[in-house]
Amino acid sequence: MSLKVAIIGFGSVGKGVIKVLSERKDDKFQVVAITDSKGAVLDDKGLDLADVLKKKNNGDLKRVNKSSMDVVKECDYDILVEVTPTDAKTGQPGLSYIIEALKRGKHVVTSNKGPVALKYKELKELAKKNNVQFLFEATVGGSMPVFNLMRGPLAGNEINSIEGIFNGTCNYILTRMASEGLPYDMVLSEAKELGIAEADPTYDVEGIDTALKMVILANSVFGMDVGLDDVDRVGISSVCLEALKLAGEADMVIKLIGEVHPNGEERVLKVSPRLVPKTHPLAVQGTLNAALIRTKLAGDIFVIGKGAGSVETASAILSDMLYIASLQ
Amino acid sequence: MSLKVAIIGFGSVGKGVIKVLSERKDDKFQVVAITDSKGAVLDDKGLDLADVLKKKNNGDLKRVNKSSMDVVKECDYDILVEVTPTDAKTGQPGLSYIIEALKRGKHVVTSNKGPVALKYKELKELAKKNNVQFLFEATVGGSMPVFNLMRGPLAGNEINSIEGIFNGTCNYILTRMASEGLPYDMVLSEAKELGIAEADPTYDVEGIDTALKMVILANSVFGMDVGLDDVDRVGISSVCLEALKLAGEADMVIKLIGEVHPNGEERVLKVSPRLVPKTHPLAVQGTLNAALIRTKLAGDIFVIGKGAGSVETASAILSDMLYIASLQ
């Protein structure tokens, strides 16, 4: 039997999810609702996703007058796919949607970093109490598997620490500065033109995005109880060409590295530009993300992939959905 | 309830498995039999693994006079962990043990490349017919997850191709030759002294080990039906210092790359030394392994880890065992 899916949010990630689901040849999932700020499209028997996507792109999608919260509270679905934008301070509106769905005993899959970073413990407990899954692979590293890697292939391993490059925008800027010898401001402008950086790039370049991801990892993997303010955070705007040049002469590169190491006095929870040898597996280029997961048995495991992108993020969401399907 | 485990083979990998299981704090698994060429140690109620390991290392382990095949055929267990050495030509003796266990309706987890490379299709069908699992994560890439990565975190992704470095011995030799400017023979001698290369290194340096792994990937991931002779194979013994020097001047390195690409005219099944840019994620150093999995949705995913080692290989075996436990 198909699992009924409600998708809250119809931006880049929502579109990716709908595209990916529309191309699946099995009937594991049936999308019964899609909402955005303008209303909802609903069909109990399953929406024609290709048609919805076409109309959305043409700007002639007909919605009914129901809010996202109406759908979360009233609609008949098994999995809520919550893909609204991240608000790092309040987690809203995603946080309220997630709470409502979990209370109703629905599984939740989200790409929204706000709710997970702010309320991981409460949400996980609420999910447990209601005997449903609360999954968020897409919040860290885009298509690069992190949580699912630790749950499945690295199961049985004690995880000692996690560090890596978790923001493609910063990695692009630092890579271009180093390879072309161009100053920060010039590369940032270029990144904005290419759509790699936002018009207001603060969230990325000041390391806030990476810090949120470290909070999610700290709380969910290591059972810590920390927030954004607990992260020792420095962004990349102060990285100068001279520093990159000196690094290059020593066969090093400068990368914005996030790190979580949970243990006692060695405890580390930080985001900062750091020197990485050019030959080190974390020294990936362009917009790539890279994570080093230090484990007790398997040793150091690196995983590298695209940290962003509509379909790539949808791939992470799909892996969570398939995990839920495998439990049925 | 615990799953009963019989371990066939008490070499480096078997020891690793026993060490890892002895340190687990739950009772998911209970080892009821361990065999080697000298006999078997048995206990229906579960062996004291720390004690067995100590006695094995001290050389005073008392065995009963039962062969591995006796244990496979007669003993009461749920999972057979088959960790005897690889024979690339016959797959024996592991192949017979695996067939017997599957016929008896027992799950099988193996690190033995021979049986999987030679008889994947038959063994998988036999497992399916008997409604049990046949898993072999440890055959490719040691602790680096490959099969479990594709089954779990990359589930839902079409895999387009797989390539990478799958032999730590070759990677060590090529890395040392390039970084120190030393000739092949000298580095090979050094690798033998360090225990990184076997006394007879043919299996590794001629690319046979990598080719076996490509056969396993080809048959199990892409549904091909190929054998060792179908692999277009060149080893590293002919890589000269001059070639490494020229590569270095072009910011490249030479790596022994295995590749499987299943599609029609582009079909590739080969192992050969190839140029890789120094900044490419596959350009890992020392004994590391690295795989590039090209997927439809998630894009290019790289995974890097230790390709060998007693506990590292045991970690891969444990992940298969935990997957079986998760299905109970």
XYZ file of C-alpha atoms in Angstrom:
656
model
C 0.000 0.000 0.000
C 1.173 3.519 -0.757
C 2.167 5.905 2.000
C 0.266 9.180 1.748
C 2.515 12.250 1.673
C 1.773 15.914 2.409
C 4.429 18.369 1.234
C 4.573 21.726 3.028
C 6.588 24.225 1.014
C 6.822 24.575 -2.750
C 10.147 26.372 -3.197
C 13.336 24.914 -4.631
C 13.421 21.891 -2.306
C 9.676 21.207 -2.591
C 9.928 21.303 -6.369
C 12.864 18.894 -6.221
C 10.907 16.453 -4.073
C 7.924 16.590 -6.405
C 10.131 16.121 -9.464
C 11.886 13.129 -7.915
C 8.632 11.524 -6.774
C 6.977 12.129 -10.154
C 9.767 10.134 -11.821
C 9.488 7.088 -9.535
C 8.080 3.996 -11.149
C 6.710 2.324 -8.023
C 3.710 3.332 -5.947
C 5.423 3.516 -2.548
C 4.347 7.123 -2.132
C 1.221 9.024 -3.071
C 1.283 12.806 -2.671
C -2.130 13.935 -1.428
C -1.333 17.567 -0.559
C 1.121 20.293 -1.505
C 0.959 23.702 0.121
C 2.658 27.057 -0.146
C 1.876 30.540 1.107
C -0.842 30.937 -1.556
C -2.897 27.878 -0.629
C -3.025 24.148 -1.215
C -3.473 21.578 -3.951
C -5.172 18.461 -2.693
C -6.225 15.072 -3.996
C -7.091 12.152 -1.745
C -6.442 9.736 -4.597
C -2.953 11.159 -5.273
C -1.993 14.270 -7.233
C -0.706 14.154 -10.807
C 2.744 15.470 -9.882
C 4.034 16.163 -13.382
C 0.942 18.245 -14.048
C 1.223 20.154 -10.747
C 4.879 20.913 -11.434
C 4.157 22.148 -14.946
C 1.386 24.437 -13.731
C 3.529 25.718 -10.860
C 6.320 26.606 -13.282
C 3.837 28.253 -15.671
C 2.340 30.260 -12.826
C -1.192 28.912 -13.405
C -1.503 26.417 -10.543
C -5.019 26.517 -9.051
C -5.007 26.259 -5.269
C -7.811 25.847 -2.764
C -8.024 28.297 0.091
C -6.425 26.214 2.826
C -3.363 27.232 4.798
C -0.396 24.958 5.408
C -1.497 24.600 9.034
C -5.018 23.616 7.924
C -3.521 20.827 5.833
C -1.107 19.700 8.564
C -3.973 19.505 11.060
C -6.798 18.141 8.909
C -5.475 16.236 5.937
C -5.190 12.435 5.872
C -1.486 11.627 5.330
C 1.208 9.279 6.683
C 4.338 11.375 6.139
C 4.698 15.156 6.422
C 7.507 16.452 4.209
C 8.294 19.848 5.732
C 10.462 21.936 3.393
C 9.750 25.548 4.345
C 12.688 27.980 4.728
C 14.924 27.963 7.807
C 14.453 30.591 10.498
C 17.415 30.144 12.832
C 15.904 32.233 15.653
C 12.342 30.910 15.944
C 12.265 27.798 13.743
C 8.899 29.042 12.484
C 6.672 28.338 10.705
C 8.143 24.836 10.218
C 8.409 24.145 13.942
C 4.648 24.447 14.486
C 3.870 22.255 11.480
C 6.255 19.561 12.711
C 4.838 19.617 16.252
C 1.264 19.337 14.975
C 2.073 16.456 12.648
C 3.980 14.508 15.303
C 1.147 15.042 17.774
C -1.212 13.563 15.194
C 1.031 10.470 14.979
C 2.393 11.289 11.515
C 5.989 10.690 10.412
C 7.943 13.882 9.659
C 10.806 14.358 7.191
C 12.306 17.836 7.027
C 15.080 19.823 5.342
C 14.481 22.727 7.723
C 17.451 23.370 9.993
C 15.656 25.782 12.346
C 13.322 23.375 14.155
C 15.973 20.640 14.426
C 18.651 23.003 15.745
C 16.297 24.674 18.227
C 14.118 21.820 19.471
C 15.739 18.500 18.597
C 15.180 16.871 21.969
C 11.523 17.852 22.295
C 10.715 16.842 18.724
C 12.497 13.494 19.006
C 10.658 12.754 22.263
C 7.329 13.754 20.735
C 8.006 11.430 17.794
C 8.946 8.588 20.129
C 5.860 9.116 22.260
C 3.679 8.926 19.153
C 5.606 5.984 17.714
C 6.603 7.779 14.511
C 9.854 8.819 12.819
C 11.322 12.333 12.846
C 14.078 12.431 10.196
C 16.226 15.263 8.844
C 19.005 13.910 6.586
C 18.571 16.912 4.267
C 19.468 19.434 6.988
C 23.179 18.583 6.870
C 25.227 18.198 3.696
C 22.517 18.063 1.031
C 22.865 14.830 -0.925
C 25.897 13.814 1.128
C 24.618 11.136 3.518
C 25.442 11.811 7.159
C 22.700 10.633 9.521
C 21.677 7.709 7.336
C 25.338 6.754 7.007
C 25.714 6.586 10.774
C 22.399 4.783 11.268
C 22.977 2.085 8.647
C 26.474 1.480 7.271
C 28.258 2.718 10.406
C 25.779 1.171 12.845
C 27.556 -0.425 15.750
C 30.285 2.177 15.597
C 30.815 4.611 18.401
C 31.195 8.031 16.758
C 34.038 9.980 18.340
C 33.759 13.261 16.445
C 32.559 14.868 13.225
C 34.231 17.661 11.296
C 34.191 18.986 7.777
C 33.021 21.451 5.190
C 29.265 21.916 5.437
C 28.667 25.067 3.399
C 29.116 25.071 -0.361
C 28.951 28.869 -0.701
C 31.926 29.414 1.609
C 33.842 26.600 -0.024
C 33.243 28.079 -3.453
C 34.460 31.517 -2.344
C 37.599 30.192 -0.628
C 38.391 27.888 -3.575
C 38.085 30.732 -6.114
C 40.085 33.173 -3.978
C 42.916 30.637 -3.676
C 42.939 29.432 -7.272
C 42.497 32.825 -8.970
C 44.176 35.096 -6.431
C 41.054 37.260 -6.309
C 39.959 39.195 -3.189
C 36.967 38.208 -1.070
C 34.609 40.988 -2.226
C 35.154 40.260 -5.901
C 34.559 36.524 -5.555
C 31.493 37.139 -3.384
C 29.994 39.335 -6.117
C 30.702 36.633 -8.660
C 29.085 34.005 -6.426
C 25.975 36.193 -6.117
C 25.748 36.532 -9.887
C 26.028 32.760 -10.284
C 23.315 32.174 -7.682
C 25.813 30.395 -5.415
C 25.544 33.136 -2.773
C 22.334 34.834 -1.579
C 21.781 38.568 -2.042
C 22.356 38.817 1.714
C 25.139 36.294 2.200
C 25.522 36.832 5.985
C 23.919 33.508 6.909
C 26.502 31.581 4.879
C 29.693 33.644 5.039
C 29.499 34.366 8.762
C 29.299 30.626 9.413
C 25.762 30.688 10.833
C 24.561 27.978 8.459
C 27.517 25.752 9.357
C 27.017 26.489 13.060
C 23.346 25.425 12.871
C 24.460 22.143 11.321
C 27.003 21.649 14.134
C 24.200 22.208 16.668
C 22.068 19.587 14.892
C 24.950 17.085 14.885
C 25.877 17.863 18.510
C 22.356 17.317 19.813
C 21.276 14.429 17.618
C 24.472 12.373 17.309
C 26.170 13.109 20.617
C 23.205 13.800 22.897
C 24.487 17.277 23.753
C 22.083 20.060 24.646
C 23.447 23.132 22.887
C 22.217 26.063 20.821
C 23.627 28.437 18.233
C 25.148 30.663 20.927
C 27.229 27.786 22.232
C 29.118 27.519 18.951
C 32.510 29.197 18.837
C 32.015 30.808 15.426
C 34.177 32.750 12.959
C 33.138 33.245 9.325
C 35.201 33.689 6.171
C 34.831 37.425 5.520
C 38.128 38.150 7.248
C 40.147 35.609 5.246
C 42.614 37.668 3.224
C 44.493 36.829 0.050
C 47.808 36.988 1.888
C 46.726 34.194 4.225
C 45.627 32.029 1.295
C 48.930 32.696 -0.441
C 50.971 31.700 2.609
C 48.838 28.586 2.992
C 49.412 27.686 -0.660
C 53.167 28.037 -0.283
C 53.003 25.468 2.510
C 50.861 23.109 0.361
C 47.820 23.946 2.445
C 44.415 25.449 1.745
C 42.092 27.433 4.014
C 38.635 25.917 4.533
C 35.689 26.861 6.728
C 35.585 23.848 9.029
C 32.790 22.937 11.411
C 33.696 20.541 14.190
C 31.873 18.719 16.968
C 33.852 16.710 19.487
C 31.689 15.908 22.487
C 34.124 14.621 25.074
C 34.757 16.301 28.419
C 37.714 18.643 28.507
C 38.487 18.192 24.821
C 34.948 19.306 24.007
C 34.901 21.230 20.735
C 31.921 22.926 19.106
C 33.198 25.399 16.598
C 33.166 26.860 13.113
C 36.250 28.633 11.798
C 38.598 28.994 8.831
C 41.355 26.413 9.252
C 44.415 25.201 7.412
C 44.010 21.850 5.654
C 46.807 20.089 3.723
C 46.079 20.103 -0.018
C 46.349 16.312 -0.080
C 43.873 15.805 2.787
C 40.497 14.284 1.807
C 38.697 17.306 3.333
C 40.447 19.663 0.900
C 37.578 19.448 -1.608
C 36.982 22.238 -4.087
C 34.152 24.347 -5.409
C 30.740 23.952 -3.819
C 31.399 20.402 -2.557
C 30.757 19.449 1.065
C 32.962 16.946 2.899
C 32.586 15.272 6.268
C 35.087 13.336 8.327
C 33.384 10.967 10.751
C 35.833 9.558 13.272
C 34.645 6.193 14.537
C 35.888 3.674 17.040
C 35.895 0.587 14.805
C 35.799 1.749 11.201
C 38.442 4.421 11.768
C 38.129 7.663 9.833
C 35.373 7.648 7.225
C 35.086 10.533 4.771
C 32.022 11.274 2.711
C 31.923 13.927 0.012
C 29.013 15.182 -2.051
C 26.951 18.094 -3.270
C 25.856 20.133 -0.283
C 22.963 21.851 -1.993
C 20.729 21.753 -5.040
C 17.060 21.072 -5.525
C 17.225 17.456 -6.702
C 20.237 16.621 -4.497
C 18.406 17.782 -1.373
C 15.322 15.903 -2.571
C 17.485 12.778 -2.782
C 18.253 13.107 0.941
C 14.567 13.600 1.720
C 13.697 10.557 -0.382
C 16.209 8.416 1.518
C 14.421 9.326 4.770
C 11.035 8.553 3.192
C 12.299 5.185 1.958
C 13.585 4.398 5.437
C 10.099 5.018 6.810
C 8.634 2.851 4.047
C 11.066 0.054 4.939
C 9.701 -0.003 8.497
C 6.107 -0.591 7.411
C 16.485 -12.561 21.804
C 20.094 -12.964 20.732
C 21.011 -14.148 17.257
C 23.321 -17.153 17.364
C 26.512 -16.718 15.376
C 28.979 -19.263 13.995
C 32.329 -17.846 12.862
C 34.268 -19.857 10.284
C 37.884 -18.722 10.143
C 40.072 -17.473 12.988
C 42.690 -15.421 11.130
C 43.073 -11.647 11.181
C 39.456 -10.915 10.203
C 37.992 -13.594 12.488
C 39.994 -12.210 15.407
C 38.741 -8.729 14.601
C 35.125 -9.889 14.559
C 35.547 -11.674 17.895
C 37.252 -8.645 19.441
C 34.511 -6.300 18.238
C 31.728 -8.617 19.433
C 33.422 -9.161 22.798
C 33.362 -5.406 23.413
C 29.650 -4.945 22.643
C 27.491 -4.149 25.606
C 24.178 -5.511 24.288
C 23.175 -9.128 23.742
C 22.141 -8.898 20.090
C 24.633 -11.593 19.144
C 25.797 -14.763 20.866
C 28.748 -16.603 19.333
C 28.133 -20.331 19.655
C 30.935 -21.646 17.418
C 34.340 -20.593 16.123
C 36.326 -22.829 13.822
C 39.710 -22.897 12.160
C 41.783 -25.572 10.450
C 42.641 -27.114 13.829
C 39.093 -27.703 15.030
C 36.241 -25.877 16.714
C 35.328 -24.174 19.972
C 31.656 -24.539 20.759
C 29.200 -23.407 23.405
C 25.435 -23.489 22.920
C 25.015 -20.895 25.653
C 27.475 -18.454 24.043
C 31.272 -18.496 24.199
C 33.282 -16.234 26.505
C 34.865 -14.309 23.634
C 37.505 -12.437 25.621
C 38.694 -15.746 27.047
C 38.741 -17.456 23.638
C 40.720 -14.570 22.138
C 43.251 -14.626 24.969
C 43.780 -18.365 24.638
C 44.052 -18.123 20.856
C 46.728 -15.440 21.169
C 48.552 -17.482 23.837
C 48.409 -20.579 21.639
C 46.603 -22.676 24.262
C 43.064 -22.689 22.874
C 41.458 -26.124 23.351
C 39.395 -27.208 20.340
C 37.065 -30.131 19.816
C 37.653 -32.375 16.838
C 35.034 -30.957 14.481
C 35.763 -29.537 11.039
C 34.414 -26.214 9.792
C 32.052 -28.113 7.511
C 30.795 -30.224 10.444
C 29.929 -27.006 12.278
C 28.329 -25.367 9.235
C 26.156 -28.461 8.687
C 25.282 -29.451 12.247
C 25.527 -26.526 14.606
C 22.495 -24.505 15.702
C 23.111 -20.899 14.580
C 21.257 -18.017 12.865
C 24.150 -16.245 11.109
C 27.218 -17.792 9.526
C 30.159 -15.360 9.523
C 32.429 -16.780 6.847
C 35.909 -15.217 7.023
C 38.232 -17.781 5.472
C 40.877 -16.612 2.948
C 39.969 -15.730 -0.652
C 40.702 -18.200 -3.432
C 40.016 -16.309 -6.638
C 39.953 -19.435 -8.835
C 37.739 -21.849 -6.901
C 36.196 -19.773 -4.109
C 36.917 -22.712 -1.795
C 36.586 -23.636 0.963
C 34.328 -20.648 1.714
C 32.016 -21.309 -1.227
C 30.966 -24.728 0.105
C 30.390 -23.379 3.616
C 28.222 -20.558 2.270
C 26.152 -22.895 0.079
C 25.554 -25.310 2.969
C 24.525 -22.565 5.359
C 22.152 -20.924 2.867
C 20.594 -24.318 2.092
C 19.985 -24.746 5.819
C 18.151 -21.376 5.854
C 20.900 -19.520 7.725
C 21.936 -15.921 7.054
C 25.479 -15.549 5.695
C 27.879 -12.617 6.140
C 31.253 -12.938 4.439
C 34.480 -11.026 3.826
C 35.565 -13.637 1.276
C 35.794 -12.221 -2.248
C 36.151 -15.587 -4.016
C 32.629 -16.975 -3.581
C 30.972 -13.600 -4.251
C 33.017 -12.899 -7.386
C 32.538 -16.434 -8.767
C 28.968 -17.302 -7.799
C 27.079 -14.128 -6.851
C 23.942 -14.918 -8.800
C 23.588 -18.511 -7.567
C 24.273 -17.557 -3.955
C 21.848 -14.627 -4.013
C 19.144 -16.826 -5.510
C 19.796 -19.552 -2.949
C 19.498 -16.962 -0.167
C 16.270 -15.629 -1.636
C 14.807 -19.105 -2.008
C 15.557 -19.815 1.643
C 14.362 -16.387 2.779
C 17.686 -15.370 4.338
C 20.270 -12.642 3.775
C 23.572 -13.062 1.935
C 25.712 -9.992 2.689
C 29.313 -9.091 1.840
C 30.057 -5.449 2.724
C 33.557 -6.451 3.888
C 34.557 -7.760 0.432
C 34.939 -4.262 -1.039
C 36.741 -1.381 0.639
C 37.175 -2.722 4.197
C 35.572 -0.286 6.614
C 34.550 2.039 3.771
C 30.815 1.460 3.318
C 29.808 0.673 -0.257
C 26.935 -1.816 -0.456
C 25.306 -0.602 2.751
C 25.681 2.982 1.526
C 23.796 2.167 -1.663
C 21.148 0.109 0.129
C 20.381 2.680 2.832
C 21.512 6.286 2.421
C 21.471 6.179 -1.386
C 18.313 4.082 -1.635
C 16.045 5.388 -4.362
C 19.034 6.465 -6.414
C 19.830 4.877 -9.726
C 23.573 4.112 -9.657
C 25.192 5.056 -12.972
C 28.747 3.889 -12.338
C 31.330 3.181 -9.647
C 35.044 3.886 -9.779
C 37.858 4.360 -7.339
C 40.846 3.074 -5.437
C 40.080 -0.307 -3.941
C 43.524 -1.627 -2.990
C 45.501 -0.054 -0.150
C 48.760 -1.830 -1.002
C 48.891 -0.381 -4.517
C 47.889 3.036 -3.253
C 50.637 2.968 -0.638
C 53.266 2.017 -3.226
C 52.193 4.676 -5.748
C 51.953 7.337 -3.035
C 55.470 6.605 -1.717
C 56.982 6.434 -5.206
C 55.515 9.847 -6.044
C 56.276 11.604 -2.764
C 59.795 10.204 -2.241
C 60.893 9.700 -5.837
C 61.784 6.072 -5.092
C 61.535 3.275 -7.695
C 58.861 0.577 -7.610
C 61.098 -2.286 -6.399
C 62.447 -0.323 -3.469
C 59.009 0.818 -2.279
C 57.616 -2.700 -2.710
C 60.395 -4.081 -0.443
C 59.599 -1.406 2.112
C 55.875 -2.260 1.933
C 56.669 -5.937 2.527
C 58.754 -5.053 5.590
C 55.895 -2.964 6.957
C 53.390 -5.761 6.376
C 51.487 -3.601 3.868
C 52.387 -5.956 0.994
C 52.330 -9.763 1.087
C 55.504 -11.804 0.566
C 54.026 -12.660 -2.838
C 52.443 -9.343 -3.837
C 51.137 -10.498 -7.233
C 47.491 -10.584 -6.166
C 47.599 -6.898 -5.169
C 50.102 -5.268 -7.534
C 48.821 -6.962 -10.669
C 45.358 -5.608 -9.924
C 43.736 -9.019 -9.361
C 42.326 -7.983 -5.968
C 40.850 -4.795 -7.459
C 39.506 -6.746 -10.441
C 37.712 -9.222 -8.136
C 36.061 -6.278 -6.410
C 34.975 -4.846 -9.780
C 33.427 -8.239 -10.632
C 31.548 -8.218 -7.314
C 30.268 -4.668 -7.940
C 29.384 -5.428 -11.572
C 27.330 -8.496 -10.728
C 25.704 -7.339 -7.513
C 25.038 -3.650 -8.185
C 24.495 -3.652 -11.927
C 23.154 -7.157 -12.522
C 25.952 -7.980 -14.955
C 27.158 -11.553 -15.360
C 30.938 -11.282 -15.577
C 34.029 -13.004 -14.230
C 37.655 -12.097 -13.562
C 38.597 -12.759 -17.214
C 36.152 -10.124 -18.387
C 38.052 -7.375 -16.575
C 40.427 -5.325 -18.686
C 43.294 -5.380 -16.172
C 46.706 -3.697 -15.869
C 48.611 -3.630 -12.579
C 51.095 -1.103 -11.175
C 54.410 -2.942 -11.659
C 55.067 -1.111 -14.916
C 54.489 2.374 -13.469
C 57.864 4.112 -13.711
C 59.245 7.077 -11.799
C 59.397 9.163 -14.975
C 55.629 8.813 -15.454
C 54.979 9.849 -11.854
C 57.289 12.823 -12.276
C 55.538 13.985 -15.443
C 52.183 13.559 -13.725
C 53.364 15.610 -10.753
C 54.509 18.439 -13.033
C 50.956 18.584 -14.394
C 49.490 18.578 -10.849
C 48.318 15.025 -11.300
C 48.968 11.739 -9.540
C 48.852 8.178 -10.869
C 46.420 5.851 -9.091
C 45.302 2.278 -9.714
C 41.657 2.857 -10.570
C 38.962 0.206 -10.830
C 35.856 1.173 -12.783
C 32.495 -0.378 -13.555
C 30.138 1.376 -15.939
C 27.394 -1.000 -17.046
C 25.753 0.765 -19.951
C 25.671 -0.572 -23.495
C 28.375 0.773 -25.749
C 30.012 2.813 -23.021
C 30.376 -0.370 -20.960
C 33.565 -0.258 -18.895
C 34.940 -2.980 -16.643
C 38.583 -2.278 -16.003
C 41.476 -1.841 -13.636
C 44.440 0.281 -14.659
C 46.827 3.014 -13.535
C 45.240 6.345 -14.415
C 45.983 10.035 -14.040
C 43.970 11.823 -11.366
C 44.228 15.567 -10.609
C 45.868 16.169 -7.222
C 42.830 18.158 -6.101
C 40.336 15.425 -7.050
C 38.634 13.672 -4.120
C 39.877 10.289 -5.415
C 43.508 11.416 -5.064
C 43.787 9.963 -1.544
C 47.140 8.957 -0.138
C 48.761 6.063 1.666
C 46.708 2.926 2.199
C 43.338 4.703 1.967
C 40.602 3.461 -0.346
C 38.225 5.849 -2.120
C 35.080 5.235 -4.139
C 33.155 7.549 -6.427
C 29.541 6.472 -6.796
C 27.812 8.347 -9.607
C 24.079 8.523 -8.966
C 21.120 9.928 -10.797
C 19.671 12.091 -8.012
C 22.372 12.618 -5.413
C 25.027 13.379 -8.020
C 28.574 12.217 -7.341
C 29.090 10.771 -3.873
C 32.588 9.983 -2.653
C 33.371 7.769 0.289
C 36.861 7.314 1.678
C 38.119 4.997 4.397
C 40.546 2.329 5.457
C 40.457 -0.494 2.926
C 41.907 -3.126 5.228
C 42.702 -3.937 8.828
C 41.373 -6.497 11.258
C 38.998 -4.304 13.272
C 38.072 -2.136 10.264
C 36.990 -5.195 8.264
C 35.168 -6.483 11.334
C 33.283 -3.179 11.426
C 31.951 -3.891 7.922
C 30.953 -7.412 8.964
C 29.228 -6.034 12.046
C 27.211 -3.574 9.939
C 25.887 -6.516 7.906
C 25.076 -8.445 11.095
C 23.239 -5.436 12.527
C 21.248 -5.124 9.314
C 20.122 -8.733 9.717
C 19.271 -8.045 13.370
C 17.192 -5.022 12.307
C 15.044 -7.268 10.124
C 14.085 -9.641 12.966
